[in-house]
Coordinates of C-alpha atoms in Angstrom, one line a residue:
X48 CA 84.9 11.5 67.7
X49 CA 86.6 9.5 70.5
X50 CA 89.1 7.1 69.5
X51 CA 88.2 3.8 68.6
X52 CA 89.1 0.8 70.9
X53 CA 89.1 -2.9 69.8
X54 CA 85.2 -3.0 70.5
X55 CA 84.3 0.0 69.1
X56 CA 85.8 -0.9 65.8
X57 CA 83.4 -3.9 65.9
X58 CA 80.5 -2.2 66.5
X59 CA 80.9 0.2 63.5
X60 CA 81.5 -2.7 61.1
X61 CA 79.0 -4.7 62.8
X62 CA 76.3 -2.1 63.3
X63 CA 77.2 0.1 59.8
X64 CA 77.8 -2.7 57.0
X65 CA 76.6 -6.3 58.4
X66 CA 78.8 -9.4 58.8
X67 CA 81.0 -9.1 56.0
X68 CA 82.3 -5.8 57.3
X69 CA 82.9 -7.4 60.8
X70 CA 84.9 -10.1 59.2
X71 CA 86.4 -7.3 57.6
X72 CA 87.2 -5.3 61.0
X73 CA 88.9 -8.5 62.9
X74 CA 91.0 -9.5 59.6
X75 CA 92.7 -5.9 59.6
X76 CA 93.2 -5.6 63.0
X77 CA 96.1 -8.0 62.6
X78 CA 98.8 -8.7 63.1
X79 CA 99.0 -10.6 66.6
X80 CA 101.5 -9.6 69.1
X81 CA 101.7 -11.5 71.8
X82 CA 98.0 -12.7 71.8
X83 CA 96.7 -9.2 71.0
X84 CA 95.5 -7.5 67.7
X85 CA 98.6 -5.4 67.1
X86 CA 96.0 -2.4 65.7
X87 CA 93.7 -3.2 68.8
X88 CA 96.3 -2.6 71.2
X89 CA 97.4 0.7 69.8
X90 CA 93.7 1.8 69.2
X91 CA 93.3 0.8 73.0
X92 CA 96.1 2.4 74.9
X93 CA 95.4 5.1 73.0
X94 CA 91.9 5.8 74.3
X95 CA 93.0 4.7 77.6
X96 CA 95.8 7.7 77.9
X97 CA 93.2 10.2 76.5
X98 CA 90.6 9.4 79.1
X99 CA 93.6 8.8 81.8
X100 CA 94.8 12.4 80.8
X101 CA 91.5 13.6 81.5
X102 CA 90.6 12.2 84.4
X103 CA 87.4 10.6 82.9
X104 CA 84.7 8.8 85.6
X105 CA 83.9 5.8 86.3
X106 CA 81.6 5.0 83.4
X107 CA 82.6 7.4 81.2
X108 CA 83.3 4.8 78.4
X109 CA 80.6 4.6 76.1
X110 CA 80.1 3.6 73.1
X111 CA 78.1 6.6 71.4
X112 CA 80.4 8.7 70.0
X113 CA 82.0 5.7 68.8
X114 CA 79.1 5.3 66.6
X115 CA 78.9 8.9 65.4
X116 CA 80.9 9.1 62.6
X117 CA 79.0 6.3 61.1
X118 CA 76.1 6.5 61.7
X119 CA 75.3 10.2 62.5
X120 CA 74.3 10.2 65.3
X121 CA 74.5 12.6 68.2
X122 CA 77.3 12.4 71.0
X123 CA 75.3 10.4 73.7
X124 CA 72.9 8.3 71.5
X125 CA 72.5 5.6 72.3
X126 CA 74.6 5.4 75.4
X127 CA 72.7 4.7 78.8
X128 CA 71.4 6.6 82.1
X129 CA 68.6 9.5 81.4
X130 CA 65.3 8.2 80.5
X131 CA 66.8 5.0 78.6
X132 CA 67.3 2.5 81.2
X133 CA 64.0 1.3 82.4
X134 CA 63.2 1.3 78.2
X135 CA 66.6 -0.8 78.0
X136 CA 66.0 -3.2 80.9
X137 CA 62.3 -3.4 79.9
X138 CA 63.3 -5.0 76.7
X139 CA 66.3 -7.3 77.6
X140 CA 63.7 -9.1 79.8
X141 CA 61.3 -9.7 77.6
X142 CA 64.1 -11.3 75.0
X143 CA 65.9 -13.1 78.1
X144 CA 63.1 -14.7 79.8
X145 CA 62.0 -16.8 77.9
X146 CA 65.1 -17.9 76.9
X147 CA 66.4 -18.4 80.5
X148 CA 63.5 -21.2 80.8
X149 CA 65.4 -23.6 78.0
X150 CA 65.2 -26.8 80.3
X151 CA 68.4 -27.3 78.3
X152 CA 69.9 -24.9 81.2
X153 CA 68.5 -26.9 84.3
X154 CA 67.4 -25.3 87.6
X155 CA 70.3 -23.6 88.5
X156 CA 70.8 -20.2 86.1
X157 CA 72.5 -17.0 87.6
X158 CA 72.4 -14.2 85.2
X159 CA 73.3 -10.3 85.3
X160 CA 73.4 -7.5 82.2
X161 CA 75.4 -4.6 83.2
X162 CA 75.5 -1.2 80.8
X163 CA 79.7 -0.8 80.8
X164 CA 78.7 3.2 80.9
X165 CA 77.0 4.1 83.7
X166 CA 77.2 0.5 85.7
X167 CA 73.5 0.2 85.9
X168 CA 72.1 -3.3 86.4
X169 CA 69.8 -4.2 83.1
X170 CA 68.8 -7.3 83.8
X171 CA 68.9 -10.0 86.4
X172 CA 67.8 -13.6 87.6
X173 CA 69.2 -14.6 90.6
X174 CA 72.4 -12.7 90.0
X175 CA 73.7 -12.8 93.3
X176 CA 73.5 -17.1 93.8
X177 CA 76.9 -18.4 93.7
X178 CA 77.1 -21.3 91.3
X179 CA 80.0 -23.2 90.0
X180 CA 81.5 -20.7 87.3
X181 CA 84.2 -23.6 85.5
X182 CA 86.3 -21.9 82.9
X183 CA 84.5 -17.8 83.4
X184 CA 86.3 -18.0 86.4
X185 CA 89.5 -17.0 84.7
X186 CA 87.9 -13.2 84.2
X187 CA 87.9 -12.9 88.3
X188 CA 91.7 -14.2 88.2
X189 CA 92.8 -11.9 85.8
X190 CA 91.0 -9.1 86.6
X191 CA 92.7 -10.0 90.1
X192 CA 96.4 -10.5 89.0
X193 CA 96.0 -7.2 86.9
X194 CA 94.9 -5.5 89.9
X195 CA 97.6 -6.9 91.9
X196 CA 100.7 -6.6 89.4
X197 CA 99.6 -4.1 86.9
X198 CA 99.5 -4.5 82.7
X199 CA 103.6 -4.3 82.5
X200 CA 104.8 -7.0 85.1
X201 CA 106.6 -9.5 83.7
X202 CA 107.9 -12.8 85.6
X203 CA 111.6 -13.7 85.8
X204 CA 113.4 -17.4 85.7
X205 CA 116.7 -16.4 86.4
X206 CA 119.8 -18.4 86.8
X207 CA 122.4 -17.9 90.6
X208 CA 125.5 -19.2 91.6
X209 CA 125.0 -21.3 94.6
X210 CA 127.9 -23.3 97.1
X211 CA 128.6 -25.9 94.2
X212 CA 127.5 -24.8 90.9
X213 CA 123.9 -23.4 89.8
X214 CA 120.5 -22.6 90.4
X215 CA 117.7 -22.7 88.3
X216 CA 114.9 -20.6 90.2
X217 CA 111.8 -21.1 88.6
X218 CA 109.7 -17.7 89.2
X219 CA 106.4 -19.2 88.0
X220 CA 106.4 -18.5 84.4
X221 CA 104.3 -21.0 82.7
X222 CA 105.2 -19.7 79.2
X223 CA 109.0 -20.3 79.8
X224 CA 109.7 -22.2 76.6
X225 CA 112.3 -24.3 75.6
X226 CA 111.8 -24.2 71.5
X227 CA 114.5 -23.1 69.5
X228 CA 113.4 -19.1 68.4
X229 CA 113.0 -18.7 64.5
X230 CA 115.6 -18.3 62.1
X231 CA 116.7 -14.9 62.3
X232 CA 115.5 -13.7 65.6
X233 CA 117.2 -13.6 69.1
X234 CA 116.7 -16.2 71.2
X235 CA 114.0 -16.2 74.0
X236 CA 112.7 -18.5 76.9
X237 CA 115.5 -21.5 77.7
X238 CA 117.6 -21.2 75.1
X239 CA 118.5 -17.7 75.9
X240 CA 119.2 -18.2 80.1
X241 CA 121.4 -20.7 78.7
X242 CA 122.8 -18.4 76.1
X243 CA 123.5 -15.7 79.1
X244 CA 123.9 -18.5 81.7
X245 CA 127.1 -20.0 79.4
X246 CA 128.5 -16.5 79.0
X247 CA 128.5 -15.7 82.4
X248 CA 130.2 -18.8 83.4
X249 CA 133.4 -18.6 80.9
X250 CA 133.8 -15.4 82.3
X251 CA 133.9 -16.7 85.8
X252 CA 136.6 -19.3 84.2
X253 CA 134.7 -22.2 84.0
X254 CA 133.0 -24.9 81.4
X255 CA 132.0 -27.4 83.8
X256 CA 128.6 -27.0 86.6
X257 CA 126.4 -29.0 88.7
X258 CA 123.1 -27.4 88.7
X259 CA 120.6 -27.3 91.1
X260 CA 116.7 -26.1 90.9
X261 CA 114.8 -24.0 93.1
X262 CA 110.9 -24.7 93.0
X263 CA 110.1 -22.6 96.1
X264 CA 108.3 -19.8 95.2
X265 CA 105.2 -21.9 95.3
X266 CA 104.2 -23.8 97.9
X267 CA 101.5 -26.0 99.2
X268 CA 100.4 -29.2 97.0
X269 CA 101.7 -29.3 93.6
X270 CA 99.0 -31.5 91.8
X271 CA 95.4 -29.7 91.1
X272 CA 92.6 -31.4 92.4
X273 CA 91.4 -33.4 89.4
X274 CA 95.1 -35.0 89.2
X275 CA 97.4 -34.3 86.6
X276 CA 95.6 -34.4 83.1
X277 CA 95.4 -33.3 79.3
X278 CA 94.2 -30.1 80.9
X279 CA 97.0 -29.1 83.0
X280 CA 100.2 -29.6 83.9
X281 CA 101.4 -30.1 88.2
X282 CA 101.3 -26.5 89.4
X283 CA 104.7 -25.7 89.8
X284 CA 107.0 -22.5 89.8
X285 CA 109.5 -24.1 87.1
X286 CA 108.4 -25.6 84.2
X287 CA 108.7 -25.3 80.2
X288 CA 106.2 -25.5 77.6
X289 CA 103.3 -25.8 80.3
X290 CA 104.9 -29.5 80.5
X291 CA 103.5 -30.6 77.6
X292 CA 104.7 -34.0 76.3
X293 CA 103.8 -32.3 72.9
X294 CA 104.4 -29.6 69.8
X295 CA 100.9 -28.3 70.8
X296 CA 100.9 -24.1 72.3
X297 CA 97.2 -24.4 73.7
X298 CA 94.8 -26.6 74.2
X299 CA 94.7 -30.4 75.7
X300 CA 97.7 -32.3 75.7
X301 CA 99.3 -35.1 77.5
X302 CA 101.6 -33.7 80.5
X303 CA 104.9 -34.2 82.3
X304 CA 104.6 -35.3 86.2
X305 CA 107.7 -33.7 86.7
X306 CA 107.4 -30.3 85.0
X307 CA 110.3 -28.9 87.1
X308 CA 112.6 -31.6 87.0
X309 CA 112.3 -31.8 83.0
X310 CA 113.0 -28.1 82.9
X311 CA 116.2 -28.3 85.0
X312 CA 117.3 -31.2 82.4
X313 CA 116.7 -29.6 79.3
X314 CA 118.2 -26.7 80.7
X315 CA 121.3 -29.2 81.6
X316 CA 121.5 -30.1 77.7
X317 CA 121.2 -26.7 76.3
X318 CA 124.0 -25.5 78.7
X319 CA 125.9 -28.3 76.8
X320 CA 125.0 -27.2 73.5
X321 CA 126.5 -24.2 74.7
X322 CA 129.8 -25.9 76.0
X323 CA 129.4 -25.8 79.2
X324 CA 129.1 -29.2 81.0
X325 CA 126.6 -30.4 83.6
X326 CA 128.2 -32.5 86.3
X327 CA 125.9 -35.3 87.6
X328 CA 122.2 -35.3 87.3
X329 CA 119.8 -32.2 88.2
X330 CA 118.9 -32.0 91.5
X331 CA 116.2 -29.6 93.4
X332 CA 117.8 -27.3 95.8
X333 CA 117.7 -23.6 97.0
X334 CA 119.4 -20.8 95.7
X335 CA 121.1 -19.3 98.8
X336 CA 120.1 -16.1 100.3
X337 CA 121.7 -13.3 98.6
X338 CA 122.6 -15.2 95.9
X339 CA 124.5 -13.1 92.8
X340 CA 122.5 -13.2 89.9
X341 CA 124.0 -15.0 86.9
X342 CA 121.6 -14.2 84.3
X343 CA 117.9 -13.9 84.0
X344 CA 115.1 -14.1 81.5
X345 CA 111.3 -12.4 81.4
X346 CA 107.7 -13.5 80.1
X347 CA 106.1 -11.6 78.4
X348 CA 103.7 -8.7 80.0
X349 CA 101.3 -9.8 82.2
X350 CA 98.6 -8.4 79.7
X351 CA 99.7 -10.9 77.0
X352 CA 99.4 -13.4 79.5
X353 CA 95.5 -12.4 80.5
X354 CA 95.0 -12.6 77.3
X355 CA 96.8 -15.7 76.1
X356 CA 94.3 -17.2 78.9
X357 CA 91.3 -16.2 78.2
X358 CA 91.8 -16.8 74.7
X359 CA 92.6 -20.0 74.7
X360 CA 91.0 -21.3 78.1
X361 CA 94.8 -22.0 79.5
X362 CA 94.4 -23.3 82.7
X363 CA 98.2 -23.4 83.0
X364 CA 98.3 -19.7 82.9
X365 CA 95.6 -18.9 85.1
X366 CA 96.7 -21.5 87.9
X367 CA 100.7 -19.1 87.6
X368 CA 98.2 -15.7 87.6
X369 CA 96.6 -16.8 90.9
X370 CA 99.7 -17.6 92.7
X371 CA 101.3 -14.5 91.6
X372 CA 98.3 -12.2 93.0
X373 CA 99.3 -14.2 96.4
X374 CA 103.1 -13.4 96.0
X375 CA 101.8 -9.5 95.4
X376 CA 99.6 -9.6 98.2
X377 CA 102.2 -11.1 101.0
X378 CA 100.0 -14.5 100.6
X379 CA 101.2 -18.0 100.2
X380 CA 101.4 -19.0 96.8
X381 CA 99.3 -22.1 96.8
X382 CA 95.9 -22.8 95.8
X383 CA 94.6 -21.8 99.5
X384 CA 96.8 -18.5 99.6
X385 CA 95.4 -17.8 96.1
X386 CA 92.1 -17.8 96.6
X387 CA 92.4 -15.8 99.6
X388 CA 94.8 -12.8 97.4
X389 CA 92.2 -12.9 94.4
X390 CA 89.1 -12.7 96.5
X391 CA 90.6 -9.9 98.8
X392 CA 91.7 -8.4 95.1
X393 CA 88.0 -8.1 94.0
X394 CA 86.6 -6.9 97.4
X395 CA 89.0 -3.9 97.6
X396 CA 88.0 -2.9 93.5
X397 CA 84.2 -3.1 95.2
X398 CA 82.9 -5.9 93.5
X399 CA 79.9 -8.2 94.6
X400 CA 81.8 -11.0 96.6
X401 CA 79.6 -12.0 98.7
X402 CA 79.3 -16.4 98.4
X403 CA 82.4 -16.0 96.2
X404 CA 84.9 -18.8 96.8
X405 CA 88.5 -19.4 94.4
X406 CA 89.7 -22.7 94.9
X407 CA 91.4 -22.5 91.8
X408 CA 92.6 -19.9 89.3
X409 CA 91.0 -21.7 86.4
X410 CA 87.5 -23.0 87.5
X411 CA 88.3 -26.9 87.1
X412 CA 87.8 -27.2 90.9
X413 CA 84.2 -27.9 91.1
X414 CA 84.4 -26.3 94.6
X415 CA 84.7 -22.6 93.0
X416 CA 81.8 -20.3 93.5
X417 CA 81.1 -17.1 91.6
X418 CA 77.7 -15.3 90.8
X419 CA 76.8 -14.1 87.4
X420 CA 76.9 -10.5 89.2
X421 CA 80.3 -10.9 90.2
X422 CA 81.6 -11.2 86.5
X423 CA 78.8 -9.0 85.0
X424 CA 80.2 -6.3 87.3
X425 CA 83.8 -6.6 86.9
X426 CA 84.0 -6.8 83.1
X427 CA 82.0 -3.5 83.7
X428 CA 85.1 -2.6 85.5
X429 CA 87.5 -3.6 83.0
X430 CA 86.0 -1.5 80.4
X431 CA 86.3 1.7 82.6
X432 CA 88.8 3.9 81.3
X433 CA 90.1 4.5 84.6
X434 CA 90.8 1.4 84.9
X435 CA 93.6 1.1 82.0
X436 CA 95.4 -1.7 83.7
X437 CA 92.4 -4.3 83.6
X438 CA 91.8 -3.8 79.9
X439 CA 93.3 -7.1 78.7
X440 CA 90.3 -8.8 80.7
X441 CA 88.3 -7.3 77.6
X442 CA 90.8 -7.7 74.7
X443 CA 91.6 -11.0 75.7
X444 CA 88.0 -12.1 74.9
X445 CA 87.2 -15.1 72.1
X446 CA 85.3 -13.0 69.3
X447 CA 81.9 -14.8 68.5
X448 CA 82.7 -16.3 65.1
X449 CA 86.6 -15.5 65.1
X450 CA 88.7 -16.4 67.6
X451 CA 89.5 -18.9 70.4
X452 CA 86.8 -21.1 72.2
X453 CA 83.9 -18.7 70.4
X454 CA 85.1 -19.4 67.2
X455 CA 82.3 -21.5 65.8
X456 CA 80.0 -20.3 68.5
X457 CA 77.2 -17.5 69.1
X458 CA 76.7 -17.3 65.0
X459 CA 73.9 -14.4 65.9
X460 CA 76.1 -12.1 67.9
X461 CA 79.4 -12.5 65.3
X462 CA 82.0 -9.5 65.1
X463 CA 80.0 -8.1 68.5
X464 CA 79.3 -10.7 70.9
X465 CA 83.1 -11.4 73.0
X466 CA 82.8 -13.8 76.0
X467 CA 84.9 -16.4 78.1
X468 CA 83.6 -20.1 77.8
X469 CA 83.0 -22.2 80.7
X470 CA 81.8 -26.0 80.5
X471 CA 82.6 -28.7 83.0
X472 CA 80.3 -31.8 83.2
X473 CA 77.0 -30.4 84.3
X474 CA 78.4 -27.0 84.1
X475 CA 77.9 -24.4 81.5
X476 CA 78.5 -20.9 81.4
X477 CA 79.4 -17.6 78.8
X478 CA 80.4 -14.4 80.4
X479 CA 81.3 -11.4 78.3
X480 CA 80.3 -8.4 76.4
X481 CA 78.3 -7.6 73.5
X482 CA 77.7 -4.5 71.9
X483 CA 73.6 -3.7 71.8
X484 CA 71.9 -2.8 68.7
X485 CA 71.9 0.9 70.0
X486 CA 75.6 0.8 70.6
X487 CA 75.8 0.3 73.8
X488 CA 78.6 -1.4 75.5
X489 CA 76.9 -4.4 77.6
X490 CA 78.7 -6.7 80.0
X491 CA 76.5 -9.8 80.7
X492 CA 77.1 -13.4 82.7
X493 CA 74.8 -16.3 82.4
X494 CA 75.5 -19.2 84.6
X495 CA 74.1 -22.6 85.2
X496 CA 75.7 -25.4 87.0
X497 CA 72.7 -28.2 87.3
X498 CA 72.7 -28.9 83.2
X499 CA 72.0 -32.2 81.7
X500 CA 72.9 -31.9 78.2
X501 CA 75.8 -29.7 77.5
X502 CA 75.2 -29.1 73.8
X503 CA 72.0 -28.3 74.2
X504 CA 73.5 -25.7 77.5
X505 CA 75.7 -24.0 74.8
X506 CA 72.9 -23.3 72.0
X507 CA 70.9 -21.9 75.3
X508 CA 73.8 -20.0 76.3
X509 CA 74.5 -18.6 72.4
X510 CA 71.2 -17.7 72.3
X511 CA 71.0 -15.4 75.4
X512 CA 74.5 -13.3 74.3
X513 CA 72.7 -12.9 70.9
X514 CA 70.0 -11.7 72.7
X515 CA 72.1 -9.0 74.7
X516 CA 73.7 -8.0 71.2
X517 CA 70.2 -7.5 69.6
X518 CA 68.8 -5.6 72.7
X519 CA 68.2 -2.0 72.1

């Protein structure tokens, strides 16, 4: 039997014992490591390496033998291709369709099911429009930034001596924290550059510093189009805490206008904690060329930050993951140069990007444009096995019923049904996977941006993914 990934352990509890084994499944998985099931990331990389070692297809995950040990069945049942896809496709429209006409949804519905196996097309209604995607648009940024960077990238602050003192360069790591770690472990984020930064300088012979901080990594307009809000802080390469005003880790809170200017300040009072005094006020500046290095902290892996998005909808994250596909790709790291690096990402993996515009990394730009084939297609992609690299996009997923914005949503696809949330004010969208009642591995997108009554919009959307996970 192939080894089980994150998914495939849902679809056993799911499919084998009901609800209460599913509950079972995603309590067991635990604990989380850096916004992964620690037993789901093991399971996952594991499977990856086997298939990687193999040199396994495109489309040679599937979910049958997953199934087998339960169940009894065959290698292959259930999985797609052969005689089973017109069947399969037959009787997702008959269960979508009508469900597709809730006026709930408005006129304007783009919608795709892809089988993750064999990347055959199951269903569609005007897959290919481009509509306003909101929130889903954060699977085409990370799928982008994964491509771009790879699972293991991790982005530096670091700390360099300049004419007079300092720098602070911020490197665009919006998960740069300035809490003090927990009793007992080492210190991370802030408090540990200023741990390294104070070290270095008493061994230089000094106690004393101005300090200066470097911002220009990013470049074009700082503030996102809606303004600074509850839902994001001013895009900048240096900030802590995604410049919340708050205790909160996710979620809407008020903001800072000056993310990187309160950085560089409590950066200046840590240094002092640390005896090292900071002449004068913090001022912006650049860190010379050729600077030496004084002392330099990392964020976690880019996969923990893909998934710490899409978890959580964090539109801070996303807005850092778009600007650092532009830095990858030679662009300018701005919300223009970004769009450009993560469209140009998803044409060269082959995706459907045709009417696709990014004018953001998060999808709070009413201006972004995706179709429901776009993301259909490249969580398809994400779940390829050679395609190790993009498989936070899929891990990272809310669980219907358990975790993040699909926690108290999609009640009939619970334990199977895993899906990025996407609402804006006349804008409501699910994109995701679900695991049929035949165990197939299914990748769907439904998308409409004309909808009158959001509530309403979401019970539509629910119903649809529970559709896909009831399909056979």
């Amino acid at each position: 039997m192939a080894p089980r990934s994150g998914t495939g352990r849902f679809v056993a509890a799911s499919t084998a014992v009901g609800l209460l084994a599913a509950a079972g499944a995603v309590a067991a998985a635990g604990p989380w490591d850096g916004g992964q099931r620690t037993a789901e990331r093991v399971r996952a990389a594991a499977a990856d390496r086997g298939a990687y070692a193999r040199g396994a297809p495109y489309g040679s995950s599937r979910a049958g033998p997953v199934l087998a040990g339960v169940l009894g069945l065959s290698p292959g049942a259930g999985g797609s291709g052969g005689s089973g896809g017109a069947p399969a496709a037959a009787g997702l429209a008959a269960s979508l369709e009508p469900l597709l006409a809730d006026a709930a949804l408005g006129p304007r519905v783009s919608a795709s099911v892809v089988d993750v196996a064999s990347g055959e097309r199951l269903f569609g209604a005007n897959e290919a429009a481009a509509v306003t995607p909101a929130s889903t648009v954060k699977l085409a940024t990370s799928v982008a930034a994964l491509s771009a960077l790879g699972a293991d990238h991790r982005i530096e602050t670091t700390v360099t001596l300049g004419a007079d003192g300092i720098v602070l360069v911020g490197g665009g790591d919006p998960t740069l924290t300035a809490r003090p770690s927990p009793p007992g472990r080492e210190p991370t984020g802030l408090p540990a550059l200023a741990d390294a930064t104070a070290r270095a300088l008493k061994t230089l012979g000094t106690d004393h510093t101005a300090l200066r901080y470097d911002v220009s990594r990013y470049t074009g307009p700082v503030p996102h189009a809606i303004g600074t809000n509850e839902n994001l802080a001013p895009v900048s390469a240096l900030m802590v805490d995604e410049g919340r005003l708050d205790d909160s880790d996710h979620g809407p809170a008020d903001r800072t206008d000056d993310p990187a200017g309160d950085a560089a300040r409590k950066f200046a009072a840590l240094l002092g904690e640390r005896g090292v005094r900071v002449e004068g006020e913090p001022a912006e500046g650049r860190s010379p060329a050729g600077a030496r290095r004084l002392a330099a902290v990392a964020s976690a892996p880019l996969s923990d930050l893909v998934e710490r998005a899409l978890t959580h909808s964090d539109n801070d994250i996303a807005e850092a993951l778009a600007r650092q596909t532009a830095l990858a790709d030679g662009q300018p790291a701005s919300f223009e140069g970004a769009g450009r690096a993560v469209a140009a990402r998803l044409a060269r993996l082959g995706l459907p990007t045709a009417g696709a515009r990014f004018a953001d990394g998060s999808g709070l730009d009413r201006a972004d444009r995706v179709s429901a084939d776009l993301l259909a297609r490249l969580l398809a992609r994400a779940g390829d096995r050679g395609s190790p690299e993009l498989r936070a996009v899929l891990t990272g997923l809310p669980v219907a019923g358990f975790s993040g914005t699909l926690r108290e949503r999609v009640a009939g696809g619970r334990g199977v049904v895993r899906a990025k949330t996407g609402t804006l004010t006349g804008v409501n969208a699910l994109a995701g996977t679900a695991v049929g009642g035949s165990g197939r591995l299914l990748a769907f997108a439904f998308l409409a941006d004309a909808t009158s009554d959001s509530e309403g919009a979401q019970r539509a959307l629910d119903a649809l993914a529970a559709a896909v996970a009831a399909g056979r």
